XYZ file of C-alpha atoms in Angstrom:
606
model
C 0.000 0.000 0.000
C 3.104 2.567 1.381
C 4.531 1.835 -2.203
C 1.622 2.656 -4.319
C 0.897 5.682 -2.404
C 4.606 6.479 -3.280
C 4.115 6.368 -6.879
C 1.322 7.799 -6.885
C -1.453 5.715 -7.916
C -4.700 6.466 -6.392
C -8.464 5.021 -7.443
C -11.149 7.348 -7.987
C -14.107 4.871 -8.895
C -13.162 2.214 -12.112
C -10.293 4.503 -13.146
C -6.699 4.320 -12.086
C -4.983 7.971 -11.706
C -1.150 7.963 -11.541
C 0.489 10.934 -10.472
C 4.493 11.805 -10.768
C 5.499 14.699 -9.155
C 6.441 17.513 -11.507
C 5.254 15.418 -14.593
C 1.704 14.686 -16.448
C -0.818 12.639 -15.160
C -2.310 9.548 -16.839
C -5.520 7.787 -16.458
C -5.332 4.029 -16.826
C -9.139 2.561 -16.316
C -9.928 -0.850 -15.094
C -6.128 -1.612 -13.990
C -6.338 -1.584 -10.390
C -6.678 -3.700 -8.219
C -3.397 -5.003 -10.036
C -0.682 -2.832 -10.531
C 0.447 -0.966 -13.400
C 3.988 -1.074 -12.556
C 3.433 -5.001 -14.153
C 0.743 -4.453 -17.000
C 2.748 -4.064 -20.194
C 1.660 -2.345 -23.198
C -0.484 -5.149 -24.298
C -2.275 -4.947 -21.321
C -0.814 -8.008 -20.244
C -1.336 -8.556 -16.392
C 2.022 -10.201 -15.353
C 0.825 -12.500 -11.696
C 3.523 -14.747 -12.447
C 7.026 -14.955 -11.265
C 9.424 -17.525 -11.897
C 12.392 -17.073 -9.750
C 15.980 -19.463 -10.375
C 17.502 -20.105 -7.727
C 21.045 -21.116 -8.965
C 22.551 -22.132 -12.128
C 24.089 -25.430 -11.268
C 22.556 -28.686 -11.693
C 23.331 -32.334 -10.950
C 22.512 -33.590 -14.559
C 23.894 -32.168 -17.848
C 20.955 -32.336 -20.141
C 21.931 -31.799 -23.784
C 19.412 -29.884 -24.901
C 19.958 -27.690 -21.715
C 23.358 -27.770 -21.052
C 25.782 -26.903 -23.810
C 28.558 -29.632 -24.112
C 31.258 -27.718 -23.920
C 30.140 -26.483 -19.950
C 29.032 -23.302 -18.751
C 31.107 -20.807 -16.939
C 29.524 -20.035 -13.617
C 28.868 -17.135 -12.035
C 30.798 -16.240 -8.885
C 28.943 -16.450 -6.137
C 28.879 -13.104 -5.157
C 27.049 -12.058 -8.165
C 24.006 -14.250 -7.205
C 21.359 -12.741 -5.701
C 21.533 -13.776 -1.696
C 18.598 -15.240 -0.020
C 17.198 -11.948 1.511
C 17.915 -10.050 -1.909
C 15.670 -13.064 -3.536
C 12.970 -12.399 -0.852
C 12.893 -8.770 -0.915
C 11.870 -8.337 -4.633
C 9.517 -11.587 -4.210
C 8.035 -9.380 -1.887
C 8.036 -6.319 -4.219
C 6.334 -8.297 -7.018
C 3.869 -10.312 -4.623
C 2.775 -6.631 -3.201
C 2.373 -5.889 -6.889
C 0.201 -8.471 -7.664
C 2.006 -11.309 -8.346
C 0.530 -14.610 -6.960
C 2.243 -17.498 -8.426
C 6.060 -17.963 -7.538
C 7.728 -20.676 -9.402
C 11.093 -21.273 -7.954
C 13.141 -22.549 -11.050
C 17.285 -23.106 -11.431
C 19.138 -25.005 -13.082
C 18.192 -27.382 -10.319
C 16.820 -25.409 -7.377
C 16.925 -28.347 -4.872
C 20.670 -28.144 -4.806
C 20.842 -24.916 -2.909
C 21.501 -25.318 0.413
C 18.778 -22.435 1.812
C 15.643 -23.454 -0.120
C 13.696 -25.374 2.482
C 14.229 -21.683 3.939
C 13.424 -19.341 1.151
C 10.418 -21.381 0.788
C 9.117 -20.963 3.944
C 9.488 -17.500 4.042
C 7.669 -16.910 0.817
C 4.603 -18.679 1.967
C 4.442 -16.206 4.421
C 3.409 -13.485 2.108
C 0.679 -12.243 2.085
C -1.703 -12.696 -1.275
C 0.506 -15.493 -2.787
C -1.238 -18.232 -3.255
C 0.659 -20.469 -5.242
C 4.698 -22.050 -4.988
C 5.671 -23.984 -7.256
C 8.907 -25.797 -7.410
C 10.238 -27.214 -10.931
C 13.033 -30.261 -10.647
C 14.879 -33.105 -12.500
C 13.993 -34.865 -9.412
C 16.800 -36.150 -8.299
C 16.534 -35.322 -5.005
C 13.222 -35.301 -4.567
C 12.314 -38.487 -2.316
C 14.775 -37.083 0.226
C 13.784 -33.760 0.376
C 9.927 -34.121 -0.194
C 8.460 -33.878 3.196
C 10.098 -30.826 4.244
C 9.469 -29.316 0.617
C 5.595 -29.700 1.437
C 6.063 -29.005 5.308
C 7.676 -25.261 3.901
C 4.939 -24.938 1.796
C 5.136 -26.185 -1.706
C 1.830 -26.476 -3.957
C 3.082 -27.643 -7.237
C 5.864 -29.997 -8.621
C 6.889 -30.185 -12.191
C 9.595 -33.126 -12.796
C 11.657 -33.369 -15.546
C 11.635 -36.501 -17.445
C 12.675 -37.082 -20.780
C 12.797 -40.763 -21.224
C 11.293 -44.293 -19.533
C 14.472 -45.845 -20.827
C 17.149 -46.118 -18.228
C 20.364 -46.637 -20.674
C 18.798 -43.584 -22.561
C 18.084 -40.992 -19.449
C 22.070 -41.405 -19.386
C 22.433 -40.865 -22.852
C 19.971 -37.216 -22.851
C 21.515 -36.482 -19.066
C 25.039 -37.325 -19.867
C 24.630 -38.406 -16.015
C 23.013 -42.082 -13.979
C 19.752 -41.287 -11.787
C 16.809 -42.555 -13.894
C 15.329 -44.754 -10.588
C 15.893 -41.749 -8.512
C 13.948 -39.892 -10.527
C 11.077 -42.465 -10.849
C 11.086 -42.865 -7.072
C 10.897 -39.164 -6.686
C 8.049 -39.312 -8.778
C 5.926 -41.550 -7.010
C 6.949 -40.390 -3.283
C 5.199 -37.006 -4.588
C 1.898 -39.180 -5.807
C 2.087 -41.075 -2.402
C 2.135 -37.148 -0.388
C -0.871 -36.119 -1.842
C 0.232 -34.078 -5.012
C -2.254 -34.200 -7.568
C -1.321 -33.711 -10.084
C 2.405 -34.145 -10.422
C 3.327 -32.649 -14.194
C 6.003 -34.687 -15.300
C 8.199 -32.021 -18.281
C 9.232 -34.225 -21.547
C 11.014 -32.278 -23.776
C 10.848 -34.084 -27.315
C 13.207 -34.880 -29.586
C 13.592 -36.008 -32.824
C 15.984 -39.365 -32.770
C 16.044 -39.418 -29.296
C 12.554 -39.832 -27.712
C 9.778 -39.074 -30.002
C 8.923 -42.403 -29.804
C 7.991 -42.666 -26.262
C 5.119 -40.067 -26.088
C 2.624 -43.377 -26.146
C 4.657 -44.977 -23.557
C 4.151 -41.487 -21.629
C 0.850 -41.459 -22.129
C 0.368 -44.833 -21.014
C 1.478 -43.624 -17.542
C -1.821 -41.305 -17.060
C -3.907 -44.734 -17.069
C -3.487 -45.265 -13.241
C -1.298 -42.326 -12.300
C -2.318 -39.251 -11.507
C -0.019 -37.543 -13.982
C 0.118 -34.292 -16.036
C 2.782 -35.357 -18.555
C 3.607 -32.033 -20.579
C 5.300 -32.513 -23.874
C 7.548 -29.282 -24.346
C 8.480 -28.461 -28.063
C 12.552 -28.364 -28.628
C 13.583 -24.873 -28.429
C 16.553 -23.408 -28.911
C 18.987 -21.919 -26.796
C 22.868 -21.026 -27.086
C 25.327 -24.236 -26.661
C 22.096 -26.930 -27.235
C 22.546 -27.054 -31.422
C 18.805 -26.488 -32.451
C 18.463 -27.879 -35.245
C 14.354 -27.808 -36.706
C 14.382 -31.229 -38.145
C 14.821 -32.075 -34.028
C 12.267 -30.622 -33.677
C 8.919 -32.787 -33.215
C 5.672 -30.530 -33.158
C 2.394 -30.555 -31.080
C -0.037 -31.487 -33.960
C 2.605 -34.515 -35.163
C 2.388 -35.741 -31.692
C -1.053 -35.139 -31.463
C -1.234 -37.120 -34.437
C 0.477 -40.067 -33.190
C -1.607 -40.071 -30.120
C -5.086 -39.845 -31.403
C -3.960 -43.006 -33.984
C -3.384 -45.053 -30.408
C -6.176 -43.376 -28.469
C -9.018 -41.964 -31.206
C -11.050 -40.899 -28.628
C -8.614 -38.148 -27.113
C -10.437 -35.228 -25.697
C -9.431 -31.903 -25.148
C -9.744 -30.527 -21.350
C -10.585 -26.914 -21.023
C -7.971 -24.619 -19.555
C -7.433 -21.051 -18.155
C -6.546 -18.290 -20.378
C -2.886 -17.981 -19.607
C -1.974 -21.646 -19.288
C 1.271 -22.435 -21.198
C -0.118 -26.149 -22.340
C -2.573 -27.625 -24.285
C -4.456 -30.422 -22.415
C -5.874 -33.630 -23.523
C -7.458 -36.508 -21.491
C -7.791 -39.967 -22.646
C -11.678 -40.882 -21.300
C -10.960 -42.895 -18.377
C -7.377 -41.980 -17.631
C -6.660 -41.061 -14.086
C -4.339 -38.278 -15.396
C -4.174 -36.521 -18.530
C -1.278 -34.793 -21.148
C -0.632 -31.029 -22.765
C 1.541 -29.749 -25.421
C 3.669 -26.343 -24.469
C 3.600 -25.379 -28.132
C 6.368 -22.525 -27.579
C 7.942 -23.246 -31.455
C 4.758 -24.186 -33.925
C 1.894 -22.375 -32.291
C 3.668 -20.088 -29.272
C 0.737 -18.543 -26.681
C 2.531 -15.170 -25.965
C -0.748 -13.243 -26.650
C -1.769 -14.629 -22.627
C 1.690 -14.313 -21.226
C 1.587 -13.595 -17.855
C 5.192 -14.537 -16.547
C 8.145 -12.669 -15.750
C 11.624 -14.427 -14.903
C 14.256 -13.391 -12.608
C 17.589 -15.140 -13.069
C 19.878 -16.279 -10.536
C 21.880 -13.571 -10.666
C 19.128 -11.405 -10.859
C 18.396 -10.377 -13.854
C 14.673 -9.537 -14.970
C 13.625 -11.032 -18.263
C 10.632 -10.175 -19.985
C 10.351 -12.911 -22.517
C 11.852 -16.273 -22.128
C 13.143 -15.709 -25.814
C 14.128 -12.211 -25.147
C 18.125 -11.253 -25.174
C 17.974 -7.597 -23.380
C 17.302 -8.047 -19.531
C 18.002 -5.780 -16.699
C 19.963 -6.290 -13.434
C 17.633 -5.813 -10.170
C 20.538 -6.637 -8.368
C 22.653 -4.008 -9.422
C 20.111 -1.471 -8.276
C 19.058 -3.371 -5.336
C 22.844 -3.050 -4.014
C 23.561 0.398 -5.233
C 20.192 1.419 -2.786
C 17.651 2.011 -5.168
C 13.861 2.310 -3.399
C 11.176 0.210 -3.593
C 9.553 3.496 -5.776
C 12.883 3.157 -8.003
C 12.764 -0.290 -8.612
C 8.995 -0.269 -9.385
C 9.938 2.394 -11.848
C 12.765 0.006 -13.736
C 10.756 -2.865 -13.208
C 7.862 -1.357 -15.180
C 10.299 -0.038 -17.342
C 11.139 -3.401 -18.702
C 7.471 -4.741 -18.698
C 6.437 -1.743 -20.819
C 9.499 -2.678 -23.383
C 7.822 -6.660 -23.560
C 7.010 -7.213 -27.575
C 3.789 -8.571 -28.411
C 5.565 -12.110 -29.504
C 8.566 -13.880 -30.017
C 10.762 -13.635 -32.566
C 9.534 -16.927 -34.030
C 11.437 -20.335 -33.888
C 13.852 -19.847 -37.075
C 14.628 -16.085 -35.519
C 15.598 -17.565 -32.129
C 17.646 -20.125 -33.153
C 19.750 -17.220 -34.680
C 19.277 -14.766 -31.557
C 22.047 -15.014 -28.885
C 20.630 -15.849 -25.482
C 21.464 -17.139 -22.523
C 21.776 -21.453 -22.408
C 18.639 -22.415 -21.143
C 20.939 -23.859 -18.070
C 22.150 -20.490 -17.387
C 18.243 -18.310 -17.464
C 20.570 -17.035 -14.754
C 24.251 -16.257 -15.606
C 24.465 -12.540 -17.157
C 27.577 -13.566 -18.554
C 26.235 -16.399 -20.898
C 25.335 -13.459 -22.762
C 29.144 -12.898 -24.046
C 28.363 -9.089 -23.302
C 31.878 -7.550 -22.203
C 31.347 -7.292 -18.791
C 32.701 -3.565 -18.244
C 29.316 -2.601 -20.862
C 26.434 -4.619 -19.475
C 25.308 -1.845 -17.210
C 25.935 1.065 -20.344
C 24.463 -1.249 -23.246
C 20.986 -1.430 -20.132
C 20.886 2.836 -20.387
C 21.203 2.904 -24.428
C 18.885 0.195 -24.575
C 16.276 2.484 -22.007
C 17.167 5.756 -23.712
C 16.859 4.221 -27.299
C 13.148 3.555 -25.751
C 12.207 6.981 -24.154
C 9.206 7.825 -26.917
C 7.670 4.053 -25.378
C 8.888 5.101 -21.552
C 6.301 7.684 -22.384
C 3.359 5.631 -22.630
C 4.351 4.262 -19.845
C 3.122 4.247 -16.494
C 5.710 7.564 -15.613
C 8.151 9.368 -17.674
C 11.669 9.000 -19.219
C 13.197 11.644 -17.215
C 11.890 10.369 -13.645
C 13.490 6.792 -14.766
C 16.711 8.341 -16.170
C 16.865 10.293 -12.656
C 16.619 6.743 -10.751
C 19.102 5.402 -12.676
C 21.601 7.622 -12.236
C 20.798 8.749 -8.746
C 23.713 6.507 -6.940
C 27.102 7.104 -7.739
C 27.876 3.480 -9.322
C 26.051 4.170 -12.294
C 27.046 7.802 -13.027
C 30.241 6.361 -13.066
C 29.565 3.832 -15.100
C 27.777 6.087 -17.565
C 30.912 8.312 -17.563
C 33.435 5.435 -18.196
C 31.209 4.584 -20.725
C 31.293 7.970 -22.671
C 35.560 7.648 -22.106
C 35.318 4.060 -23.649
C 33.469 5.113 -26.761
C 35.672 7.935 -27.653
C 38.366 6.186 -27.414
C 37.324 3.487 -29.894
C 35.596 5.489 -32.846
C 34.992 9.485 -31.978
C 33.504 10.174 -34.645
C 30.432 7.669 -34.861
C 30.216 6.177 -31.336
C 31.761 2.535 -30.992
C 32.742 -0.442 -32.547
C 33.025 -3.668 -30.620
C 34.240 -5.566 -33.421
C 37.459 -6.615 -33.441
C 39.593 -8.407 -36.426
C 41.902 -10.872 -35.566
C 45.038 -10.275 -37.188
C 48.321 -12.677 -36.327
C 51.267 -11.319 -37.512
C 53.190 -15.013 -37.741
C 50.642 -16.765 -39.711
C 52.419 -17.683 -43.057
C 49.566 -17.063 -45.369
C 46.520 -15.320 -45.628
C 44.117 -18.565 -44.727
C 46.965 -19.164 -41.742
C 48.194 -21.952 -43.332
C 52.011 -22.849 -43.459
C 53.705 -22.755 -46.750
C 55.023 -25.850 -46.405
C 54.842 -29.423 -44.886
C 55.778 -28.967 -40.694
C 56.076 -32.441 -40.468
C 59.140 -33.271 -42.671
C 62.789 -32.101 -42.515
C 64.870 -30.559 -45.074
C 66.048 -33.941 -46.123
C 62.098 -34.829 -46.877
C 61.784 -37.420 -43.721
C 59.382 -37.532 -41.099
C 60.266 -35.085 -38.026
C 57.898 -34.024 -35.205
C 57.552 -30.183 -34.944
C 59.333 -28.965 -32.223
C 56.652 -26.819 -30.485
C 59.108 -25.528 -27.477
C 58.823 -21.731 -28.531
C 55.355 -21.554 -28.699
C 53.506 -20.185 -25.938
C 51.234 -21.747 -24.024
C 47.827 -20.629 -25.023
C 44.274 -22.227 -24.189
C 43.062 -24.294 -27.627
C 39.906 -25.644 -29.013
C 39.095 -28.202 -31.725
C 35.778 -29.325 -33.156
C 35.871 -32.027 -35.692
C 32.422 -33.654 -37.270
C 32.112 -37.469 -39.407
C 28.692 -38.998 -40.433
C 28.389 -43.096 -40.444
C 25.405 -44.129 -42.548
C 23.739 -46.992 -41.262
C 20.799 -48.395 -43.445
C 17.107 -48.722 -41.986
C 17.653 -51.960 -40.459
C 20.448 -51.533 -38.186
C 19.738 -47.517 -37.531
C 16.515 -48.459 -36.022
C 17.711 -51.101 -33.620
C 20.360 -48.714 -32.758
C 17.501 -45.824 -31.812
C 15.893 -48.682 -30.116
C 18.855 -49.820 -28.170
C 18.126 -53.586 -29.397
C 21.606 -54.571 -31.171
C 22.979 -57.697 -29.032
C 26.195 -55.881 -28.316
C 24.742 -53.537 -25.892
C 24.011 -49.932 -25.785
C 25.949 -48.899 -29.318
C 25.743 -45.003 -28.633
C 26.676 -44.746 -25.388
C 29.815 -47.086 -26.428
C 30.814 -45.233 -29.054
C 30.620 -41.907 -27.052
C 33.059 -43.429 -24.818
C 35.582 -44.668 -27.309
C 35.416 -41.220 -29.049
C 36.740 -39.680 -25.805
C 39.081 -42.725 -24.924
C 40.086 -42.662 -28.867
C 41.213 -38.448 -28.348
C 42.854 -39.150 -24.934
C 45.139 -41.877 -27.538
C 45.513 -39.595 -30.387
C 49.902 -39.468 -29.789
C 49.610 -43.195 -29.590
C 47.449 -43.840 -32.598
C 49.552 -40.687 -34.972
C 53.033 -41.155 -34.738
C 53.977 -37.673 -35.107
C 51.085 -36.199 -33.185
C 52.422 -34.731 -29.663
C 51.023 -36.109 -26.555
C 48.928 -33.565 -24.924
C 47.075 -33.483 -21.246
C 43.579 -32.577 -22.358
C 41.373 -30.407 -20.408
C 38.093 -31.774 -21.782
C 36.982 -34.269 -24.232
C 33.585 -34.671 -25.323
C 31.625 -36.382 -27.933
C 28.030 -36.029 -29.101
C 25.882 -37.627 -31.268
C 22.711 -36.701 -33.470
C 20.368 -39.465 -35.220
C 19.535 -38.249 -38.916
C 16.225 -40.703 -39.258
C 15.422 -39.764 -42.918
C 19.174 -40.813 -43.973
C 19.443 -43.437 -41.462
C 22.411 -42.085 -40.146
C 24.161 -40.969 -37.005
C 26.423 -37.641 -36.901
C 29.536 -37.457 -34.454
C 30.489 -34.483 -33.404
C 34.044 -34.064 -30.734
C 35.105 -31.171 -28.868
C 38.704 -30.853 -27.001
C 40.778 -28.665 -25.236
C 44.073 -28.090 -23.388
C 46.250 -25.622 -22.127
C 49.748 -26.176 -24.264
C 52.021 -25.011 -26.847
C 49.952 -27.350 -30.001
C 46.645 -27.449 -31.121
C 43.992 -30.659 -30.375
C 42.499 -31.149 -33.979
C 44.211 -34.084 -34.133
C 42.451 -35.289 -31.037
C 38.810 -34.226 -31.659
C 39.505 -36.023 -35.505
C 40.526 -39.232 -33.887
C 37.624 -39.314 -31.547
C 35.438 -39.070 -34.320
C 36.805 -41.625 -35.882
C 37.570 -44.021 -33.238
C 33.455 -43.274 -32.450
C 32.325 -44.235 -35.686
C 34.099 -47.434 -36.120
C 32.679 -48.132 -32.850
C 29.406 -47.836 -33.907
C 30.663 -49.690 -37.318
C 31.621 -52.742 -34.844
C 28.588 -53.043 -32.915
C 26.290 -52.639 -36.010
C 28.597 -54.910 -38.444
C 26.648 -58.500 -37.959
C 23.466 -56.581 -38.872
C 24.007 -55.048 -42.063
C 27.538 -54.988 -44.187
C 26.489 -51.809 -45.790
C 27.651 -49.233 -43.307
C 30.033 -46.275 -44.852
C 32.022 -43.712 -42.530
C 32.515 -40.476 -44.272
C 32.699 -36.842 -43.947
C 35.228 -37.089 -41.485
C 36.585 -33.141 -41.319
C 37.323 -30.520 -38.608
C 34.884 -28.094 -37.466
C 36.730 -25.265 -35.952
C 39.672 -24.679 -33.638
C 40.782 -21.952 -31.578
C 43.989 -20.805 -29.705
C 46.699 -21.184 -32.233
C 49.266 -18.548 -33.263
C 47.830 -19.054 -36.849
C 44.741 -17.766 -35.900
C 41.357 -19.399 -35.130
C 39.792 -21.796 -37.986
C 35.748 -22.089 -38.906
C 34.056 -24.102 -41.097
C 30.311 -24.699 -41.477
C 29.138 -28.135 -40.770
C 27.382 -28.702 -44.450
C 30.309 -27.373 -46.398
């Protein structure tokens, strides 16, 4: 109440008055009782707050995770427990009333039995909800629902063990299970179980999903493949709502609809009969932003907008310069009033640099330079003053806030020193050519063979007067093969075992052997070594990719290549008594970085 009457918003019948000292006054009818500060331009009515609570996570999901890793934020830089429950207060007063609490995995930080209990004190939420890969949910359940807890979303992407490991890239399948039945057994009904689906990897097991609803009181929600930095979209992975609705209604004719509210995210279906039921988050082929009610604040507490949207703004950076409650209404609103009317579309995002969907925490996922995150935030607001102006208050009272402490007039002035110095005469340039003044050719190629001595004989290059830099290699191969043995492969029937999860490990066991297997190659101490694999169902054929790196004087392409290699005649050895007619090819490198020749890129399909 003390903050509204601080901004200025008073009711006067069905209309909605907001007053700013020294500025114009608005009328906004039939807004109140909810607040304006979260009603975007849309009139979208925002009563939904999904808060992470860390960005690290016990499993390594691929199509959250990227392979390479993230680099986490330090922990000073995440927002503390009381900063957390001072803006969940902030939006709750505001008329929020659903908190999800979100992560990575948010069961994994140490406070959240506490955090939880002191959000259900406050006063008009009505809903938490609690979203986990449930791995440590049977151990944690009963004080998750003594703290308060209403909802639980589990994360499940497959009902085959050998293949949770594959997607996970980590063991816990029966932990998860368990977890999943300990919250039936406590009374949760439902419990949504998340599938994300995936072309090649899972698609096949919406039935067996499905099946699960029978006797189980289940909400199984199957979530469209989206794309996100590190997790290689790719749209023919991409399995959408009505081909899975098709599928389903072959099985189960009779599907039926069930009626929802306007702002759920899913589309839900009920077989007649079923204890449970199903829904489709259609975020790629049919996306629902027209009802979007949610806002997100990341771990290290940054607001976003849009779960698709790149530009977000750090709470926490005013929050620990001393910005006010009014103030950080007024940038909150800020960024709600900035909220598009949609997406950019799936072939848009997949292009758009965002943050790993691990990481809808970690600011610097974002590959901003971190000495311009806080400048590129006031361009990006003063770019937007004409729509700061249909706002809720205007540009100048904002602008005001914002530079009100003495952190961000600083910031603003090293900002205006940094752009002179790079381009006076038109602003900045962040781009930056790489130039290496000892590569021997234009493509950074030597001139000549390295490996041979004057006398023509094989030599190994002596690498002593290098420096030591940090290098990366990518390297790509494709092994085709044929219907018969692709689809017992995707089935995980061939007699030899599990012929993907082999392979992956002989790729990395094959790179950690490259010296041993090339005579002239120099043994190296790798940092990482990873290998990945994508199923190509039309051509019946499997796509390695390997990624190394080490901290030395030589490059690793030589490693990633033989773990591509060594991974595909893996997969040619466990498939050979099937079929005969299996060809490796397209063996090539990708990319590599860190080399005094300068950094190499090639596109996959080239």
């Amino acid at each position: 109440k003390k903050v509204r009457q601080k901004a200025g918003l008073h009711q006067k019948a069905n209309d909605t008055q907001l007053v700013v000292p020294g500025s114009h006054r608005r009328v906004l009818k039939d807004v109140l009782p909810f607040s304006a500060f979260l009603t975007d331009s849309f009139e979208r009515r925002h009563n939904y707050l999904r808060i992470s609570l860390t960005e690290k996570c016990n499993l390594r999901c691929q199509y959250c995770m990227p392979q390479e890793g993230v680099t986490l934020t330090p922990r000073s830089h995440l927002l503390t427990a009381e900063e957390l429950l001072m803006l969940a207060r902030l939006f709750v007063r505001e008329g929020v009333n659903k908190i999800r609490l979100t992560g990575g995995e948010p069961l994994i930080r140490p406070d959240v039995l506490h955090i939880i209990a002191e959000l259900r004190k406050l006063e008009g939420l009505k809903t938490i909800a609690v979203t986990t890969n449930g791995m440590n949910l049977t151990r944690l359940l009963p004080s998750l629902k003594k703290a308060g807890v209403d909802l639980l979303n589990i994360s499940l992407d497959t009902l085959v063990p050998a293949k949770f490991e594959l997607i996970t890239r980590r063991k816990g399948f029966h932990k998860v299970m368990e977890g999943i039945e300990k919250a039936i057994e406590m009374g949760y009904n439902p419990v949504k179980v998340n599938c994300v689906v995936m072309r090649g990897l899972n698609e096949d097991e919406v039935i067996d999903f499905v099946s699960l609803t029978e006797r189980k009181p289940l909400d199984v929600r199957f979530i469209e493949y989206m794309p996100f930095d590190g997790n290689r979209w790719n749209f023919k992975m991409m399995v959408s709502y009505q081909e899975m609705l098709d599928c389903l209604k072959q099985k189960w004719p009779n599907l039926e609809p069930v009626p929802g509210e306007e702002t759920d995210t899913a589309k839900g279906f009920r077989v007649p009969g079923f204890r449970g039921q199903l829904g489709f988050i259609t975020s790629m082929s049919e996306h629902f932003c027209g009802s979007c009610n949610r806002l997100r604040i990341t771990a290290d507490g940054n607001l976003k907008v849009c779960l698709f949207g790149n530009s977000e703004v750090s709470l926490r950076d005013f929050l620990r310069s001393g910005a006010t409650e009014e103030e950080l209404l007024h940038i909150i609103g800020a960024a709600v009033g900035r909220k598009k009317k949609q997406h950019a579309g799936m072939f848009n995002i997949s292009q758009m640099k965002n943050r790993p969907m691990i990481l809808i925490v970690n600011a610097g996922a974002l590959k901003t330079p971190k000495a311009l995150t806080a400048h590129t935030h006031i361009l990006h607001w003063w770019s937007q003053s004409l729509q700061l102006q249909s706002k809720t208050f205007p540009p100048i009272l904002f602008l005001s806030a914002l530079l009100s402490t003495t952190k961000f007039r600083d910031s603003t002035l090293q900002f205006a020193r940094h752009c002179h110095s790079k381009t006076p005469e038109c602003g900045f340039d962040l781009k930056i050519p790489h130039t290496d003044a000892q590569s021997s050719s234009l493509d950074g190629t030597s001139e000549q063979l390295t490996h041979t001595d004057a006398h023509g004989k094989a030599s190994m290059v002596n690498v002593g007067s290098k420096a030591v830099t940090s290098r990366t290699a990518m390297a790509c191969g494709k092994i085709i093969l044929g219907p018969k043995a692709f689809n017992l492969v995707c089935a995980n029937q061939l007699a030899k075992g599990d012929a993907l999860a082999v392979a992956q490990l002989a790729g990395i066991m094959g790179a950690k052997q490259a010296s041993s297997l090339i005579p002239l190659c120099h043994p190296l101490p790798l940092d990482h070594a990873s290998v990945s694999i994508e199923l190509l169902e039309e051509e019946h054929a499997v796509i390695v990719k390997a990624t190394c790196q080490t901290t030395g004087r030589t490059g690793v392409e030589m490693e990633a290549l033989t773990a591509v290699a060594v991974a595909t005649l893996t997969l040619y050895d466990m498939c050979k008594s099937v079929s005969h007619d299996i060809v490796i090819t397209d063996i090539k490198l990708l990319s590599k970085t860190g080399g005094q020749r300068g950094d190499f890129h090639r596109s996959p399909d080239s």
